[in-house]
Amino acid sequence: MKVIVVKNYEELSQMAADLVAQEMQAKDEIVLGLATGSTPEGMYSILVKMYQEGKLDFSKVKSFNLDDYLGLEEDNDQSYRYFMNKHLFSKVNIKRENTFVPPAMTKDPEKSGLEYDQKILEAGGIDLQILGIGINGHIGFNEPGPAFVGPTHKIDLSEETIKANSRFFEKIEDVPKQAITMGMKSILNARKIILIANGQSKADAIYKTIKGPISPEVPSSILQLHQNLTIIIDEEAAKKLE
Ligand code: GLP
């Protein structure tokens, strides 16, 4: 595991974007695992800028997103498909049919989850997975619980996550209670993982991710087992590591 501490959010976004760009330039048919949330927004805007400057080509890129809220239509501005269209897909030359997000409107999450994992395998697996992290150590929407879950699956969101994510909604009651998320199998199968986090609210989760015991109560702690993990954090998120 490589831990890189940078000064602030701007540096974090730049470094993450540079690493993604490097991987894309080395392999044009790359399969990217993508994350939503406020943390990767800066990284996406730099990647868009690099594309506009002619430094990046998304025409052969495939992408698989980590998760989405169950029951939100694509055109709902809180759905993660909407987020991805807004921040990346509509601004670069990625082909819409090469972008995958777990199906938020599925009536059978178990079946759809297995199909999603199968699609990832058929694409050759994820080359580079981007991860954010929740304040409770969730990755994707893998919430703390009694066991790690392998396949893409349905999850009941924790009170903590509903509260944290309510900042994007008009009122807390509007936050969906369930989501569909890639499980640990597809995440850990990624050939390379970059986890990004900034701000003091993430310091505890980052400490437990890096130094804590591997436990499903802190889902991100399982990343300690990954062979090619880079964690990029700002000074605030690194506070508890000293
Ligand atoms: C959400 C997403 C995660 C994300 C996390 C942190 O719940 N499902 O993939 O990493 O929140 O979000 P933020 O980057 O806004 O702090």
mmCIF file of C-alpha atoms and ligand atoms in Angstrom:
data_model
loop_
_atom_site.group_PDB
_atom_site.id
_atom_site.type_symbol
_atom_site.label_atom_id
_atom_site.label_comp_id
_atom_site.label_asym_id
_atom_site.label_seq_id
_atom_site.Cartn_x
_atom_site.Cartn_y
_atom_site.Cartn_z
ATOM 1 C CA MET A 1 0.000 0.000 0.000
ATOM 2 C CA LYS A 2 1.259 3.431 -0.904
ATOM 3 C CA VAL A 3 -0.008 6.407 1.123
ATOM 4 C CA ILE A 4 0.514 9.871 -0.348
ATOM 5 C CA VAL A 5 -0.301 12.890 1.788
ATOM 6 C CA VAL A 6 -0.848 16.130 -0.124
ATOM 7 C CA LYS A 7 -1.541 19.625 1.110
ATOM 8 C CA ASN A 8 -5.110 20.174 0.049
ATOM 9 C CA TYR A 9 -8.023 19.182 -2.149
ATOM 10 C CA GLU A 10 -6.573 20.854 -5.260
ATOM 11 C CA GLU A 11 -3.360 18.831 -5.014
ATOM 12 C CA LEU A 12 -5.315 15.675 -4.321
ATOM 13 C CA SER A 13 -7.490 16.177 -7.393
ATOM 14 C CA GLN A 14 -4.481 16.936 -9.575
ATOM 15 C CA MET A 15 -2.535 13.910 -8.395
ATOM 16 C CA ALA A 16 -5.491 11.547 -8.831
ATOM 17 C CA ALA A 17 -6.189 12.929 -12.325
ATOM 18 C CA ASP A 18 -2.512 12.591 -13.285
ATOM 19 C CA LEU A 19 -2.484 8.948 -12.179
ATOM 20 C CA VAL A 20 -5.663 8.184 -14.132
ATOM 21 C CA ALA A 21 -4.233 9.969 -17.187
ATOM 22 C CA GLN A 22 -0.995 7.983 -16.948
ATOM 23 C CA GLU A 23 -2.906 4.704 -16.919
ATOM 24 C CA MET A 24 -5.112 5.829 -19.812
ATOM 25 C CA GLN A 25 -2.129 6.873 -21.883
ATOM 26 C CA ALA A 26 -0.471 3.508 -21.247
ATOM 27 C CA LYS A 27 -3.545 1.509 -22.273
ATOM 28 C CA ASP A 28 -6.195 3.045 -24.520
ATOM 29 C CA GLU A 29 -8.689 0.182 -24.072
ATOM 30 C CA ILE A 30 -8.664 0.665 -20.334
ATOM 31 C CA VAL A 31 -11.520 -0.401 -18.048
ATOM 32 C CA LEU A 32 -12.090 2.187 -15.342
ATOM 33 C CA GLY A 33 -13.984 1.664 -12.103
ATOM 34 C CA LEU A 34 -15.538 5.007 -11.206
ATOM 35 C CA ALA A 35 -16.816 6.611 -8.024
ATOM 36 C CA THR A 36 -19.233 9.413 -7.262
ATOM 37 C CA GLY A 37 -19.468 11.774 -4.284
ATOM 38 C CA SER A 38 -17.969 15.197 -3.774
ATOM 39 C CA THR A 39 -14.402 13.899 -3.453
ATOM 40 C CA PRO A 40 -13.785 12.896 -7.101
ATOM 41 C CA GLU A 41 -15.473 15.976 -8.585
ATOM 42 C CA GLY A 42 -12.191 17.905 -8.799
ATOM 43 C CA MET A 43 -10.446 14.949 -10.392
ATOM 44 C CA TYR A 44 -13.169 14.644 -13.025
ATOM 45 C CA SER A 45 -12.994 18.309 -13.923
ATOM 46 C CA ILE A 46 -9.229 18.030 -14.455
ATOM 47 C CA LEU A 47 -9.710 14.913 -16.621
ATOM 48 C CA VAL A 48 -12.259 16.842 -18.700
ATOM 49 C CA LYS A 49 -9.761 19.672 -19.104
ATOM 50 C CA MET A 50 -7.059 17.222 -20.204
ATOM 51 C CA TYR A 51 -9.495 15.791 -22.763
ATOM 52 C CA GLN A 52 -10.320 19.290 -24.067
ATOM 53 C CA GLU A 53 -6.614 19.983 -24.429
ATOM 54 C CA GLY A 54 -6.257 16.835 -26.534
ATOM 55 C CA LYS A 55 -4.233 14.944 -23.946
ATOM 56 C CA LEU A 56 -6.763 12.184 -23.303
ATOM 57 C CA ASP A 57 -8.938 10.002 -25.492
ATOM 58 C CA PHE A 58 -11.936 8.200 -23.997
ATOM 59 C CA SER A 59 -13.137 6.613 -27.244
ATOM 60 C CA LYS A 60 -12.016 3.110 -26.259
ATOM 61 C CA VAL A 61 -12.547 3.450 -22.508
ATOM 62 C CA LYS A 62 -15.097 1.332 -20.680
ATOM 63 C CA SER A 63 -16.315 2.390 -17.271
ATOM 64 C CA PHE A 64 -18.128 0.657 -14.443
ATOM 65 C CA ASN A 65 -19.488 2.722 -11.607
ATOM 66 C CA LEU A 66 -19.500 1.469 -8.065
ATOM 67 C CA ASP A 67 -23.048 2.114 -7.042
ATOM 68 C CA ASP A 68 -26.347 3.943 -7.287
ATOM 69 C CA TYR A 69 -29.409 4.603 -5.154
ATOM 70 C CA LEU A 70 -32.178 2.079 -5.753
ATOM 71 C CA GLY A 71 -35.315 3.595 -7.248
ATOM 72 C CA LEU A 72 -33.852 6.810 -8.653
ATOM 73 C CA GLU A 73 -34.407 7.281 -12.375
ATOM 74 C CA GLU A 74 -31.464 8.300 -14.544
ATOM 75 C CA ASP A 75 -32.777 11.821 -14.935
ATOM 76 C CA ASN A 76 -33.113 12.341 -11.180
ATOM 77 C CA ASP A 77 -30.355 14.812 -10.364
ATOM 78 C CA GLN A 78 -29.383 12.765 -7.287
ATOM 79 C CA SER A 79 -28.853 9.524 -9.186
ATOM 80 C CA TYR A 80 -25.264 8.517 -9.720
ATOM 81 C CA ARG A 81 -25.876 7.993 -13.451
ATOM 82 C CA TYR A 82 -26.921 11.651 -13.582
ATOM 83 C CA PHE A 83 -23.793 12.635 -11.627
ATOM 84 C CA MET A 84 -21.540 10.767 -14.049
ATOM 85 C CA ASN A 85 -23.259 12.231 -17.127
ATOM 86 C CA LYS A 86 -22.919 15.699 -15.657
ATOM 87 C CA HIS A 87 -19.320 15.552 -14.442
ATOM 88 C CA LEU A 88 -17.681 13.331 -17.036
ATOM 89 C CA PHE A 89 -19.587 11.362 -19.667
ATOM 90 C CA SER A 90 -21.277 14.304 -21.408
ATOM 91 C CA LYS A 91 -18.002 16.217 -21.529
ATOM 92 C CA VAL A 92 -15.643 13.656 -23.044
ATOM 93 C CA ASN A 93 -15.729 11.286 -26.025
ATOM 94 C CA ILE A 94 -16.643 8.156 -24.065
ATOM 95 C CA LYS A 95 -19.297 6.059 -25.824
ATOM 96 C CA ARG A 96 -22.526 5.944 -23.843
ATOM 97 C CA GLU A 97 -22.782 2.171 -24.455
ATOM 98 C CA ASN A 98 -19.387 1.722 -22.813
ATOM 99 C CA THR A 99 -20.504 3.318 -19.555
ATOM 100 C CA PHE A 100 -22.084 1.096 -16.934
ATOM 101 C CA VAL A 101 -23.744 1.998 -13.642
ATOM 102 C CA PRO A 102 -25.455 -0.610 -11.431
ATOM 103 C CA PRO A 103 -29.128 -0.558 -12.467
ATOM 104 C CA ALA A 104 -31.007 1.641 -10.020
ATOM 105 C CA MET A 105 -34.454 0.640 -11.272
ATOM 106 C CA THR A 106 -33.990 -3.121 -11.109
ATOM 107 C CA LYS A 107 -36.767 -5.217 -9.613
ATOM 108 C CA ASP A 108 -34.325 -8.059 -8.957
ATOM 109 C CA PRO A 109 -31.094 -6.637 -7.493
ATOM 110 C CA GLU A 110 -29.607 -10.072 -6.877
ATOM 111 C CA LYS A 111 -29.906 -11.121 -10.515
ATOM 112 C CA SER A 112 -28.905 -7.673 -11.803
ATOM 113 C CA GLY A 113 -25.915 -7.691 -9.456
ATOM 114 C CA LEU A 114 -24.610 -10.965 -10.827
ATOM 115 C CA GLU A 115 -25.144 -9.711 -14.373
ATOM 116 C CA TYR A 116 -23.201 -6.538 -13.553
ATOM 117 C CA ASP A 117 -20.244 -8.539 -12.213
ATOM 118 C CA GLN A 118 -20.404 -10.735 -15.304
ATOM 119 C CA LYS A 119 -20.235 -7.657 -17.555
ATOM 120 C CA ILE A 120 -17.121 -6.524 -15.688
ATOM 121 C CA LEU A 121 -15.520 -9.915 -16.255
ATOM 122 C CA GLU A 122 -16.456 -9.879 -19.941
ATOM 123 C CA ALA A 123 -14.819 -6.469 -20.300
ATOM 124 C CA GLY A 124 -11.623 -8.059 -18.980
ATOM 125 C CA GLY A 125 -11.896 -6.838 -15.388
ATOM 126 C CA ILE A 126 -11.251 -3.392 -13.988
ATOM 127 C CA ASP A 127 -7.784 -1.988 -14.678
ATOM 128 C CA LEU A 128 -8.062 1.008 -12.395
ATOM 129 C CA GLN A 129 -10.628 1.476 -9.653
ATOM 130 C CA ILE A 130 -11.210 4.915 -8.140
ATOM 131 C CA LEU A 131 -12.647 4.903 -4.629
ATOM 132 C CA GLY A 132 -13.889 7.535 -2.242
ATOM 133 C CA ILE A 133 -14.697 6.608 1.326
ATOM 134 C CA GLY A 134 -17.617 7.229 3.674
ATOM 135 C CA ILE A 135 -17.058 8.556 7.187
ATOM 136 C CA ASN A 136 -17.927 5.081 8.472
ATOM 137 C CA GLY A 137 -15.416 3.419 6.135
ATOM 138 C CA HIS A 138 -17.875 2.426 3.443
ATOM 139 C CA ILE A 139 -16.550 1.990 -0.067
ATOM 140 C CA GLY A 140 -19.067 2.112 -2.872
ATOM 141 C CA PHE A 141 -22.096 1.559 -0.674
ATOM 142 C CA ASN A 142 -20.607 -1.413 1.180
ATOM 143 C CA GLU A 143 -21.754 -0.458 4.643
ATOM 144 C CA PRO A 144 -20.343 -1.720 7.952
ATOM 145 C CA GLY A 145 -21.918 -5.051 8.839
ATOM 146 C CA PRO A 146 -21.310 -8.588 10.032
ATOM 147 C CA ALA A 147 -19.609 -9.779 6.835
ATOM 148 C CA PHE A 148 -17.978 -8.614 3.633
ATOM 149 C CA VAL A 149 -20.259 -9.145 0.646
ATOM 150 C CA GLY A 150 -18.696 -10.353 -2.623
ATOM 151 C CA PRO A 151 -21.101 -9.756 -5.496
ATOM 152 C CA THR A 152 -22.819 -6.563 -6.576
ATOM 153 C CA HIS A 153 -25.788 -6.445 -4.223
ATOM 154 C CA LYS A 154 -28.595 -4.496 -2.635
ATOM 155 C CA ILE A 155 -27.800 -2.737 0.626
ATOM 156 C CA ASP A 156 -29.795 -0.945 3.319
ATOM 157 C CA LEU A 157 -28.044 2.359 3.899
ATOM 158 C CA SER A 158 -26.917 3.107 7.442
ATOM 159 C CA GLU A 159 -28.362 6.046 9.378
ATOM 160 C CA GLU A 160 -24.888 7.612 9.284
ATOM 161 C CA THR A 161 -24.700 7.448 5.491
ATOM 162 C CA ILE A 162 -28.252 8.732 5.034
ATOM 163 C CA LYS A 163 -27.391 11.659 7.280
ATOM 164 C CA ALA A 164 -24.048 12.354 5.558
ATOM 165 C CA ASN A 165 -25.588 12.211 2.079
ATOM 166 C CA SER A 166 -28.653 14.269 3.006
ATOM 167 C CA ARG A 167 -26.591 17.385 2.252
ATOM 168 C CA PHE A 168 -27.245 16.732 -1.430
ATOM 169 C CA PHE A 169 -31.022 16.421 -0.993
ATOM 170 C CA GLU A 170 -33.664 18.958 -0.087
ATOM 171 C CA LYS A 171 -34.581 17.088 3.082
ATOM 172 C CA ILE A 172 -33.322 13.969 4.806
ATOM 173 C CA GLU A 173 -36.576 12.093 4.052
ATOM 174 C CA ASP A 174 -35.720 12.350 0.344
ATOM 175 C CA VAL A 175 -32.553 10.250 0.699
ATOM 176 C CA PRO A 176 -33.217 6.733 -0.619
ATOM 177 C CA LYS A 177 -32.924 4.046 2.038
ATOM 178 C CA GLN A 178 -31.408 1.441 -0.244
ATOM 179 C CA ALA A 179 -28.729 1.235 -2.866
ATOM 180 C CA ILE A 180 -27.127 -1.220 -5.248
ATOM 181 C CA THR A 181 -23.364 -1.477 -4.946
ATOM 182 C CA MET A 182 -20.463 -3.362 -6.392
ATOM 183 C CA GLY A 183 -19.309 -5.836 -3.746
ATOM 184 C CA MET A 184 -15.817 -6.592 -2.548
ATOM 185 C CA LYS A 185 -15.194 -9.172 -5.250
ATOM 186 C CA SER A 186 -15.195 -6.795 -8.214
ATOM 187 C CA ILE A 187 -13.485 -4.058 -6.189
ATOM 188 C CA LEU A 188 -10.635 -6.280 -4.993
ATOM 189 C CA ASN A 189 -10.272 -7.846 -8.446
ATOM 190 C CA ALA A 190 -9.304 -4.451 -9.868
ATOM 191 C CA ARG A 191 -5.670 -4.511 -10.962
ATOM 192 C CA LYS A 192 -4.991 -1.130 -9.403
ATOM 193 C CA ILE A 193 -6.942 0.912 -6.845
ATOM 194 C CA ILE A 194 -6.679 4.591 -5.992
ATOM 195 C CA LEU A 195 -8.563 5.738 -2.895
ATOM 196 C CA ILE A 196 -8.983 9.469 -2.368
ATOM 197 C CA ALA A 197 -10.160 11.296 0.742
ATOM 198 C CA ASN A 198 -9.973 14.814 2.074
ATOM 199 C CA GLY A 199 -11.056 16.685 5.165
ATOM 200 C CA GLN A 200 -11.111 16.011 8.862
ATOM 201 C CA SER A 201 -14.381 14.078 8.741
ATOM 202 C CA LYS A 202 -12.527 11.285 6.914
ATOM 203 C CA ALA A 203 -9.542 11.111 9.317
ATOM 204 C CA ASP A 204 -10.965 8.349 11.486
ATOM 205 C CA ALA A 205 -12.022 6.183 8.536
ATOM 206 C CA ILE A 206 -8.604 6.665 6.921
ATOM 207 C CA TYR A 207 -6.799 5.705 10.128
ATOM 208 C CA LYS A 208 -8.868 2.527 10.434
ATOM 209 C CA THR A 209 -8.448 1.725 6.744
ATOM 210 C CA ILE A 210 -4.670 1.839 7.018
ATOM 211 C CA LYS A 211 -3.893 0.827 10.595
ATOM 212 C CA GLY A 212 -6.977 -0.924 11.879
ATOM 213 C CA PRO A 213 -7.746 -4.612 11.941
ATOM 214 C CA ILE A 214 -9.374 -5.962 8.793
ATOM 215 C CA SER A 215 -13.021 -6.093 9.745
ATOM 216 C CA PRO A 216 -16.370 -5.855 7.936
ATOM 217 C CA GLU A 217 -17.248 -3.224 10.539
ATOM 218 C CA VAL A 218 -14.835 -0.991 8.598
ATOM 219 C CA PRO A 219 -15.403 -2.163 5.015
ATOM 220 C CA SER A 220 -12.444 -0.199 3.602
ATOM 221 C CA SER A 221 -10.030 -2.120 5.868
ATOM 222 C CA ILE A 222 -10.175 -5.072 3.464
ATOM 223 C CA LEU A 223 -8.187 -2.930 1.009
ATOM 224 C CA GLN A 224 -5.110 -3.758 3.117
ATOM 225 C CA LEU A 225 -5.119 -7.081 1.249
ATOM 226 C CA HIS A 226 -4.868 -5.468 -2.176
ATOM 227 C CA GLN A 227 -1.518 -5.691 -3.988
ATOM 228 C CA ASN A 228 -1.648 -2.383 -5.816
ATOM 229 C CA LEU A 229 -3.371 0.228 -3.695
ATOM 230 C CA THR A 230 -2.545 3.937 -3.604
ATOM 231 C CA ILE A 231 -4.229 6.124 -1.018
ATOM 232 C CA ILE A 232 -4.122 9.868 -1.684
ATOM 233 C CA ILE A 233 -5.247 12.043 1.212
ATOM 234 C CA ASP A 234 -4.920 15.642 2.261
ATOM 235 C CA GLU A 235 -3.298 16.704 5.527
ATOM 236 C CA GLU A 236 -6.619 16.851 7.348
ATOM 237 C CA ALA A 237 -7.635 13.330 6.415
ATOM 238 C CA ALA A 238 -4.130 12.176 7.427
ATOM 239 C CA LYS A 239 -4.345 13.745 10.889
ATOM 240 C CA LYS A 240 -4.751 10.553 12.898
ATOM 241 C CA LEU A 241 -1.903 8.737 11.159
ATOM 242 C CA GLU A 242 0.942 10.633 12.826
HETATM 243 C C1 GLP B 1 -21.247 7.952 -1.059
HETATM 244 C C2 GLP B 1 -20.793 7.005 -2.162
HETATM 245 C C3 GLP B 1 -19.359 6.584 -2.004
HETATM 246 C C4 GLP B 1 -18.513 7.781 -1.662
HETATM 247 C C5 GLP B 1 -18.925 8.341 -0.329
HETATM 248 C C6 GLP B 1 -18.162 9.567 0.088
HETATM 249 O O1 GLP B 1 -22.034 7.390 -0.099
HETATM 250 N N1 GLP B 1 -21.612 5.848 -2.289
HETATM 251 O O2 GLP B 1 -18.916 5.931 -3.183
HETATM 252 O O3 GLP B 1 -17.165 7.418 -1.623
HETATM 253 O O4 GLP B 1 -20.302 8.650 -0.339
HETATM 254 O O5 GLP B 1 -18.692 10.705 -0.503
HETATM 255 P P1 GLP B 1 -18.009 12.117 -0.502
HETATM 256 O O6 GLP B 1 -16.903 12.007 -1.500
HETATM 257 O O7 GLP B 1 -19.082 13.047 -0.948
HETATM 258 O O8 GLP B 1 -17.524 12.374 0.861
#
